[in-house]
Coordinates of C-alpha atoms in Angstrom, one line a residue:
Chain A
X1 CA 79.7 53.3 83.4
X2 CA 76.3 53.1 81.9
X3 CA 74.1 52.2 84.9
X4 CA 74.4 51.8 88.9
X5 CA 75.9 49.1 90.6
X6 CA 74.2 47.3 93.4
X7 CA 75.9 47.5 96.4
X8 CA 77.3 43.7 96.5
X9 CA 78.9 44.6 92.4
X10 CA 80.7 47.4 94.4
X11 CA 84.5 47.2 95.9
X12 CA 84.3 47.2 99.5
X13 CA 84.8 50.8 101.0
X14 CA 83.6 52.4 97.7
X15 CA 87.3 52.1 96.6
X16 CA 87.8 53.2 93.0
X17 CA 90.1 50.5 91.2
X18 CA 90.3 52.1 87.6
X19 CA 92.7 54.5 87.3
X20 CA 92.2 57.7 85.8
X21 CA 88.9 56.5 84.5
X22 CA 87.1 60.1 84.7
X23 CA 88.0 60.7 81.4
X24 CA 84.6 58.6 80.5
X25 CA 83.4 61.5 81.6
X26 CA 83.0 64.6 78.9
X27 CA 82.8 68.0 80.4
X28 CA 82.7 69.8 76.8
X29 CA 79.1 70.3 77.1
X30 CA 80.1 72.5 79.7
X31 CA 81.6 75.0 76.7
X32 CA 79.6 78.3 75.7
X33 CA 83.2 79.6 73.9
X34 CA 85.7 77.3 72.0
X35 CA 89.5 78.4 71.3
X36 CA 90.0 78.0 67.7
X37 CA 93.7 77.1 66.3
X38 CA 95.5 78.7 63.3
X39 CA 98.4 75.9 62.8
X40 CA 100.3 78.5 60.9
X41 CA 100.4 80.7 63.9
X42 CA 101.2 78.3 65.9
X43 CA 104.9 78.7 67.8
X44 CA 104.6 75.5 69.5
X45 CA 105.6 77.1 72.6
X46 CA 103.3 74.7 74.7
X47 CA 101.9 77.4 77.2
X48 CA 98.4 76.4 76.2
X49 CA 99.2 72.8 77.3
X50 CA 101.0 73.8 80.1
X51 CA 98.1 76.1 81.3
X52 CA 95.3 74.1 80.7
X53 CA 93.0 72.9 83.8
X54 CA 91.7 70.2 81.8
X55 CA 94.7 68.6 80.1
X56 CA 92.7 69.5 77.0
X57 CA 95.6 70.3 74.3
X58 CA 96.5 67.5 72.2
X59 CA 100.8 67.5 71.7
X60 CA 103.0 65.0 69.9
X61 CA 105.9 65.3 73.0
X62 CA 108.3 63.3 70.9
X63 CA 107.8 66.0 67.8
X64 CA 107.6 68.9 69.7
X65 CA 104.2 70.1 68.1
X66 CA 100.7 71.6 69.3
X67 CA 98.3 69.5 67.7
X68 CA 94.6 70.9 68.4
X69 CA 92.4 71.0 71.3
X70 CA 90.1 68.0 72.7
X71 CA 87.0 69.4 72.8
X72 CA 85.5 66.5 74.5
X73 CA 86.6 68.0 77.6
X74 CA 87.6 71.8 76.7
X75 CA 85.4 73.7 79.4
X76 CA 86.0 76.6 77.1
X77 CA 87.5 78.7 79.9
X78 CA 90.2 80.5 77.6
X79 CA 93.3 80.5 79.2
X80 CA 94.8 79.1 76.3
X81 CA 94.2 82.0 74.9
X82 CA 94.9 84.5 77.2
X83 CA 98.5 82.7 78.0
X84 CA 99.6 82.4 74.2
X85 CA 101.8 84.4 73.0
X86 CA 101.7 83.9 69.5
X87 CA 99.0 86.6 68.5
X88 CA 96.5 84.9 66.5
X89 CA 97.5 81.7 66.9
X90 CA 94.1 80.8 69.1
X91 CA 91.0 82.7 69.1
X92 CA 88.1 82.1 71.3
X93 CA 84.6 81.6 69.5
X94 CA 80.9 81.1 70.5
X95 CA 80.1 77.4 70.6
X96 CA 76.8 77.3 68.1
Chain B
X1 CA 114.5 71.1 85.4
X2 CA 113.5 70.5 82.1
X3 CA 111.8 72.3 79.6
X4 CA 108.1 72.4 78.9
X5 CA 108.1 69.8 76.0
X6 CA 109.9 67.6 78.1
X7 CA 107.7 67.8 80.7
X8 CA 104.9 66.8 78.5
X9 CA 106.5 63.9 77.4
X10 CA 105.9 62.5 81.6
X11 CA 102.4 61.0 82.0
X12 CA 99.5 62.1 82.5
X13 CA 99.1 61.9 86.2
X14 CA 95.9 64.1 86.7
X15 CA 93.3 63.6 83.5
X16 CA 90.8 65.2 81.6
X17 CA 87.0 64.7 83.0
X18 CA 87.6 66.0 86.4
X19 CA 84.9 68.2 87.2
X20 CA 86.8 71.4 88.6
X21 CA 85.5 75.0 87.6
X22 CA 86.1 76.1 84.0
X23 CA 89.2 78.4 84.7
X24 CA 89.7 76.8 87.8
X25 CA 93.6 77.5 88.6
X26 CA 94.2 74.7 91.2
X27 CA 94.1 71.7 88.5
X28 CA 97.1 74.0 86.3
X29 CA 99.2 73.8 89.8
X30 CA 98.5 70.1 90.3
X31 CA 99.4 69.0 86.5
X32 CA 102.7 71.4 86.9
X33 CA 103.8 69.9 90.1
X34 CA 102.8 66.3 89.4
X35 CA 104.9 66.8 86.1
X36 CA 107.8 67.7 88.1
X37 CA 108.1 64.1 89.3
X38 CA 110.8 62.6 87.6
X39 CA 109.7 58.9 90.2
X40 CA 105.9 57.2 90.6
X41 CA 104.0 59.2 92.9
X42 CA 101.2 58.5 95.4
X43 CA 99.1 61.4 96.8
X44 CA 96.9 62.2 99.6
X45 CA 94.4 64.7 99.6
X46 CA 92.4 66.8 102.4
X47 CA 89.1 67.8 101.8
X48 CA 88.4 70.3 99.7
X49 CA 87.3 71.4 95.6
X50 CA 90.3 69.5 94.5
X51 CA 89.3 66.2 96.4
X52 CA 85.4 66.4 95.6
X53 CA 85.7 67.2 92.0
X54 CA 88.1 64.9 90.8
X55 CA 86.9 62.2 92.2
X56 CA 82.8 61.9 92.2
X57 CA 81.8 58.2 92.4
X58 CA 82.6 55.9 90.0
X59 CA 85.1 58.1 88.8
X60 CA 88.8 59.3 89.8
X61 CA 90.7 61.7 87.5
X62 CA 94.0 60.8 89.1
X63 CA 96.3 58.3 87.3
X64 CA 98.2 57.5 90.3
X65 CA 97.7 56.0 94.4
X66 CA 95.4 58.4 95.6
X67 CA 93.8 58.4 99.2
X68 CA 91.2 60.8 100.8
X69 CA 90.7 60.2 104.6
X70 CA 89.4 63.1 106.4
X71 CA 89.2 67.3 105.9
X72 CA 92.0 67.8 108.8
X73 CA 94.5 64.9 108.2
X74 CA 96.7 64.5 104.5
X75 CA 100.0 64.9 106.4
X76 CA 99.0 62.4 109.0
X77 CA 97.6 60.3 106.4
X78 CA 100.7 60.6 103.7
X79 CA 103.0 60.2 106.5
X80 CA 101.3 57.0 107.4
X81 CA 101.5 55.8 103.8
X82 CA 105.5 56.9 103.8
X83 CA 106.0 55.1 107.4
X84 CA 104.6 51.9 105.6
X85 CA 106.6 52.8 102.6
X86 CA 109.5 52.8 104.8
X87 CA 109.2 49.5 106.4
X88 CA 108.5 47.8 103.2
X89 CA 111.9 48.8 102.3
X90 CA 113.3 47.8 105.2
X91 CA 112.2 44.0 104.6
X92 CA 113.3 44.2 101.3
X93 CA 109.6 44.0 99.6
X94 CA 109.8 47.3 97.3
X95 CA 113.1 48.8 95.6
X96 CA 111.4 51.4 94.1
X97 CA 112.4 55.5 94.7
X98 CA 108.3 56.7 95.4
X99 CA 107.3 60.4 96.4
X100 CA 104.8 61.4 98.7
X101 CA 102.9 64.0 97.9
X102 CA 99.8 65.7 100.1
X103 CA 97.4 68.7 98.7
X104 CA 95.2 70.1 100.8
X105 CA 93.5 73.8 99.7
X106 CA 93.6 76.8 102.3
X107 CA 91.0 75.7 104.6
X108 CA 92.5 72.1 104.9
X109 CA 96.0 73.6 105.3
X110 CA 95.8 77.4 107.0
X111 CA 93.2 75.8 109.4
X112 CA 91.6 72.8 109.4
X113 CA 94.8 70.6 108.7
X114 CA 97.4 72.5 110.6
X115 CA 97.9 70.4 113.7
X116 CA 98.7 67.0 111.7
X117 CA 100.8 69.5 108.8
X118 CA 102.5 70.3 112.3
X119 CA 103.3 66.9 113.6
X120 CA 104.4 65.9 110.7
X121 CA 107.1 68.6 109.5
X122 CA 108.2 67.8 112.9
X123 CA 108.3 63.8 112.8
X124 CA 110.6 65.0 109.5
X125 CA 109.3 62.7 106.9
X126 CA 110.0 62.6 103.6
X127 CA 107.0 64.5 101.8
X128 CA 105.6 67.0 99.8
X129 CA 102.5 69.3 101.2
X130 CA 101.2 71.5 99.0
X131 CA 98.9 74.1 99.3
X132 CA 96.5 75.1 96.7
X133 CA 95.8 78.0 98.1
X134 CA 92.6 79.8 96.7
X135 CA 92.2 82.6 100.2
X136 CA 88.7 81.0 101.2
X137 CA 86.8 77.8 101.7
X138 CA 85.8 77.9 98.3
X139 CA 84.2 74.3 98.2
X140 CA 80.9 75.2 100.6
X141 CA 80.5 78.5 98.7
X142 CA 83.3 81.0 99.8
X143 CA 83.4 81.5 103.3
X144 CA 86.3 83.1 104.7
X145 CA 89.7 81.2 106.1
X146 CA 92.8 82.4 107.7
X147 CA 94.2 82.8 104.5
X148 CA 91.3 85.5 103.1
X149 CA 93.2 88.7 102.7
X150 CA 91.7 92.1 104.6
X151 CA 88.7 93.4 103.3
X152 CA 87.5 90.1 101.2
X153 CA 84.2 89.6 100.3
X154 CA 83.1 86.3 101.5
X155 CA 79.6 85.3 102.4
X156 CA 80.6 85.1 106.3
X157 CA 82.9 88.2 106.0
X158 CA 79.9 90.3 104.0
X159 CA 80.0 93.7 103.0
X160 CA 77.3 96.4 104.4
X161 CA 77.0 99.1 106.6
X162 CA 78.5 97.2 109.2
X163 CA 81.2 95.3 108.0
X164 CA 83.3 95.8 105.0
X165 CA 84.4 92.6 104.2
X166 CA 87.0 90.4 106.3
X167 CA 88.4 92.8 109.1
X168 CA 91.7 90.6 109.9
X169 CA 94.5 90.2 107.4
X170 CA 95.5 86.3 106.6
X171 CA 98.3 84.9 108.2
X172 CA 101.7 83.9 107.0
X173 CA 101.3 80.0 106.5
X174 CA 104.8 79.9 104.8
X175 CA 106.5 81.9 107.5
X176 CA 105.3 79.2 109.8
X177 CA 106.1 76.3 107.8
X178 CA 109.6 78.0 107.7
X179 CA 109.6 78.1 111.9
X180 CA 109.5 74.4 111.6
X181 CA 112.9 74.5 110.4
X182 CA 112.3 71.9 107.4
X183 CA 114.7 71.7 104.9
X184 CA 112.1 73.4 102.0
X185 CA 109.7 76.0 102.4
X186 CA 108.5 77.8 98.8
X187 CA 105.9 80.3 97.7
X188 CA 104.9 79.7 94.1
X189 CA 101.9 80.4 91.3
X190 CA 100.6 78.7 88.7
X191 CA 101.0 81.9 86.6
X192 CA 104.8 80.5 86.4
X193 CA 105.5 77.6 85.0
X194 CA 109.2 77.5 85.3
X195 CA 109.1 78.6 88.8
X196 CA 106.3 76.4 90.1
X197 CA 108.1 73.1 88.4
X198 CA 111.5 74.6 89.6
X199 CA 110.2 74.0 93.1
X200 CA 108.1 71.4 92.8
X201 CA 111.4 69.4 91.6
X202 CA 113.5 70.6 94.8
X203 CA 110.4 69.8 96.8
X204 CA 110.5 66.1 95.6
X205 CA 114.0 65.9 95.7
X206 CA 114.7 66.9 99.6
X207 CA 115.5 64.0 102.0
X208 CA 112.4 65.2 104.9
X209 CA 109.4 67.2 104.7
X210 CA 108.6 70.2 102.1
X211 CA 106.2 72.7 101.9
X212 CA 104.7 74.8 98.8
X213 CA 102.3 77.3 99.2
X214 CA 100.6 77.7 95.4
X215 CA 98.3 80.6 95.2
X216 CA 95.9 79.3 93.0
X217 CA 92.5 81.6 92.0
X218 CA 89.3 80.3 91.9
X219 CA 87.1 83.1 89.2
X220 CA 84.3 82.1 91.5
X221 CA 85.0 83.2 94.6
X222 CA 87.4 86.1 93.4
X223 CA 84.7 87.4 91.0
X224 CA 86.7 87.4 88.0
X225 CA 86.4 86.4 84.9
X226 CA 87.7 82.3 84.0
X227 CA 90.1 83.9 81.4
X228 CA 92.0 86.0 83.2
X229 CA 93.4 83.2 86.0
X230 CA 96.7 83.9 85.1
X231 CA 96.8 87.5 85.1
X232 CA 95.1 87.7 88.1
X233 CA 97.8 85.2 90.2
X234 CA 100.4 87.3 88.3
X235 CA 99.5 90.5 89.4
X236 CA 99.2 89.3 93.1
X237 CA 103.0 88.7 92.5
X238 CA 104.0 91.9 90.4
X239 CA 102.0 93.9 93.2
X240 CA 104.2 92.2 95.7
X241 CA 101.1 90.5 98.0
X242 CA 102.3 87.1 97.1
X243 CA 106.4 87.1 96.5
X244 CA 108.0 84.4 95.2
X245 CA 110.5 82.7 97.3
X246 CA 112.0 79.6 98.5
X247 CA 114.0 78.6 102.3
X248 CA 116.4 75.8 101.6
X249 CA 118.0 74.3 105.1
X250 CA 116.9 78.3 106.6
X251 CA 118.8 79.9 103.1
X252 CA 116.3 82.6 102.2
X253 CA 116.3 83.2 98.4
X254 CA 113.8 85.9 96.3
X255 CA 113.5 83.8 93.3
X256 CA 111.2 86.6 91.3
X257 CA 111.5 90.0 91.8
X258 CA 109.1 92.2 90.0
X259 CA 110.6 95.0 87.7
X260 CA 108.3 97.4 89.3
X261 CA 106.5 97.0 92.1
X262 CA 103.1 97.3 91.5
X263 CA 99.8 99.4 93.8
X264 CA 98.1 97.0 95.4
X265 CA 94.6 98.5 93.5
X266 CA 96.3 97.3 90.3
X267 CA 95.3 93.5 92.1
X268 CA 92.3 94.3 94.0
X269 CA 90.6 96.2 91.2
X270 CA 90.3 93.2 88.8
X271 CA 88.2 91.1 91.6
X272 CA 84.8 91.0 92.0
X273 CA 85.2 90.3 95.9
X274 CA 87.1 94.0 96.5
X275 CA 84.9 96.3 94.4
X276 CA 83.1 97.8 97.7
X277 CA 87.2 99.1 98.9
X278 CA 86.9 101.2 96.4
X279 CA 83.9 103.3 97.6
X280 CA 84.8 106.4 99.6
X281 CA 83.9 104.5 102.7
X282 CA 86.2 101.5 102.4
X283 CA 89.1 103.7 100.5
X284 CA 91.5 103.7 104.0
X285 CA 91.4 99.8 104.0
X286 CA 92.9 100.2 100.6
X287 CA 95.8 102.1 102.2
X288 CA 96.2 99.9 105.3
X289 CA 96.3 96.9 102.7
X290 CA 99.4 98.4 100.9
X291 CA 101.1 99.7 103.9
X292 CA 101.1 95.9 105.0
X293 CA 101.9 94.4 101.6
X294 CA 104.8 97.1 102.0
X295 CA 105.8 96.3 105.4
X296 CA 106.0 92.6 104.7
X297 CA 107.6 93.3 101.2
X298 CA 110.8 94.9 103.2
X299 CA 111.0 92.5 105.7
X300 CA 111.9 89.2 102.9
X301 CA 113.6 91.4 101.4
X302 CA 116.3 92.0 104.2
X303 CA 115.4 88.3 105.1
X304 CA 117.2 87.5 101.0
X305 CA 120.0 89.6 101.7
X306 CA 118.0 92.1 98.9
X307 CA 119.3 95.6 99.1
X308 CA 116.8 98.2 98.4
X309 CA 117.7 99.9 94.7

C-alpha cells in the first residue's frame, strides 16, 4: 500500500480482506547481523526453518533442500544459527 | 506426526512481515502449531504482542480466518465462531473438517481471559487455546502477570531496597485447565519441535476443548540476548521449572524427562530480569525458588506414575 485510504475506500469495520498481505512489508532493515550459508555444510536438517520467527528460510519441500535465507525479512536475530547443528553451516555476520 | 520436511511442505499459515521482536519466540510456537494442522484453520486471538504485531493496519501476516475481539474474550469469541460452524453443518451449508484454534499470551490467558477460557472448557467445544506464554505482560512494557515467576524483575514488581522483584510465585494455569477435566491439557516449548507439533496434532485432533501452555521467551522482557531463545526455553525445561507433559481424558504422561536435572541458577543466571537474586541479599529467594521447582517436580512425577531413580 503506497498511500492512505480515505475512510469511504476503506472496508467497513477496518476489516482486512487480503490475506497474508504483511509480507509487503520488509522488516530486513531491521538487521544489524545476517546468517551467512555455506551450501556445502549444509545437512538439510531444516531446524533453521523450523525455528525461524520470521519464516525467513527459503526450502524446496518437495526436494528436501535448504536453499538460503530471505533477507527481505531476516530480522537478523540468529537462531538459525544457534539451533543448527551442522557446525559451520551458518555463520552470523555484521550487515555493512 | 510427520517429519520436519513434511511439515514444510503445509502452507504458510503465518507470513514473513509481521512485526514481532527479532528473536521473538512466540511466532516459532505459532508456525509449529499452525503446521500441525493437517485441515483449514481459523483462529482467534486475545490481545496481546502476538495480536498487535501481526496485524498493524492495512496489514495481516496471517494466511488464514483471523478475528480479534477484545483482550479477555478468544475462547468466547472462537467458541462463537465454532457454534456457527456447527449450525452451518447442521443445515447442510459447509462439509468441510475446520479447527478452531485461540492464542492468547499469559496476560490474556492466566488473567485477563480466564473466565471466558473457563466457560468454555466447560461448554466442551471443540477447540484449541493456546498459550503463548512469555511470564509477563510483555506488550505494555513487562509488567508482571500471574504467570511471572518469584523474584522477576518487571517494571511493577521492581527491584530495590524494598522489593526484590515479584514476591508471589505464578500459578499453575495447566493444573487448572486439567481441573476442568477436558479431554487435553499439554505443557510444551518452542525449543522442541517434535514435542510442540506432537501436541499441537493431538490438540487438533480431540473431539472438545484442548489446552497448550507454550512457554515462549521474549529477549526483551527476560533480558537475554535474541540468539539464545532456544536455549533459554530449554533450560527452563532441563532445570525442571517448566516439565513437559500432557493429560489425555485425566491420563497423566511425562513426555520429556531431562537426563539430569538441572539447578535452577543454571536458568535464572542467563536472564537479565534475575541478576539482582544473585546478590547476597536476594541469594535465599534462590533457594526457596528451587525448593518449589523441587516440590512441584515430585509431585507430576508421582502424578505420571514416574518412580524416582
Amino acid at each position: 500500500m503506497s498511500e492512505l485510504k480515505g475512510w469511504k475506500e476503506l472496508v467497513p469495520g477496518g476489516l482486512i480482506v487480503e490475506a497474508g498481505n504483511a509480507k509487503e512489508y520488509k522488516t530486513g532493515d531491521w538487521r544489524t547481523e545476517k546468517p551467512e550459508l555455506n551450501p556445502e555444510k549444509c545437512i538439510h536438517c531444516f531446524f533453521c526453518w523450523a525455528y525461524c520467527p520470521d519464516n525467513a528460510v527459503i526450502v524446496d519441500a518437495e526436494a528436501g533442500k535448504m536453499l538460503a535465507f530471505n533477507y527481505d525479512y531476516c530480522k537478523g536475530c540468529g537462531i538459525c544459527a544457534a539451533a543448527c547443528p551442522a557446525k559451520g553451516a551458518i555463520t552470523m555476520v555484521p550487515e555493512r | 506426526m510427520p517429519p520436519l520436511k513434511e511439515l514444510a511442505k503445509r502452507p504458510e499459515r503465518l507470513t514473513s512481515g509481521h512485526r514481532l521482536c527479532a528473536g521473538c519466540g512466540a511466532p516459532i510456537a505459532i508456525r509449529l502449531i499452525l503446521a500441525a494442522a493437517d485441515k483449514p484453520v481459523v483462529a482467534a486471538n486475545a490481545t496481546g504482542c502476538l495480536e498487535v504485531s501481526t496485524t498493524i493496519f492495512p496489514y495481516t501476516a496471517w494466511n488464514i480466518p483471523w478475528i480479534h475481539s477484545a483482550f479477555e474474550n478468544a475462547a468466547a469469541t472462537i467458541t462463537g465462531v465454532e457454534t456457527m460452524y456447527r449450525a452451518k453443518k447442521k443445515r447442510g451449508e459447509i462439509d468441510e473438517d475446520i479447527y478452531f484454534v485461540a492464542f492468547g499470551g499469559d496476560g490474556g490467558t492466566y488473567d485477563i481471559g480466564l473466565q471466558s477460557l473457563s466457560g468454555a472448557w466447560e461448554r466442551g467445544h471443540r477447540f484449541v487455546y493456546v498459550c503463548y506464554n512469555n511470564e509477563a505482560y510483555m506488550n505494555t512494557g513487562i509488567q508482571r502477570s500471574s504467570a511471572t515467576p518469584l523474584g522477576a524483575w518487571t517494571t511493577t514488581s521492581p527491584v530495590g531496597k524494598v522489593l526484590p522483584g515479584k514476591t508471589q510465585w505464578r500459578k499453575n494455569l495447566t493444573e487448572i485447565a486439567v481441573a476442568h477435566d477436558i479431554p487435553y491439557v499439554a505443557q510444551s516449548v518452542p525449543s522442541n519441535w517434535r514435542d510442540l507439533t506432537l501436541k499441537a496434532e493431538k490438540a487438533f485432533h480431540t473431539e472438545g476443548p484442548a489446552f497448550l501452555n507454550v512457554l515462549a521467551s521474549c529477549n526483551r522482557g527476560w533480558r537475554h540476548l535474541p540468539a539464545d531463545t532456544l536455549k533459554v526455553n530449554q533450560l527452563a525445561v532441563d532445570c525442571c521449572i517448566w516439565p513437559l507433559y500432557e493429560v489425555e481424558n485425566g491420563e497423566y504422561r511425562l513426555t520429556y524427562k531431562p537426563r539430569e536435572k538441572k539447578p535452577v541458577e543454571e536458568w535464572l543466571k542467563v536472564q537479565g530480569r534475575f541478576q539482582h537474586l544473585f546478590s547476597p541479599a536476594y541469594r535465599y529467594l534462590i533457594d526457596e525458588f528451587q525448593a518449589y521447582v523441587d516440590r512441584e517436580w515430585e509431585r507430576l512425577l508421582e502424578k505420571c506414575g514416574e518412580t524416582k531413580k
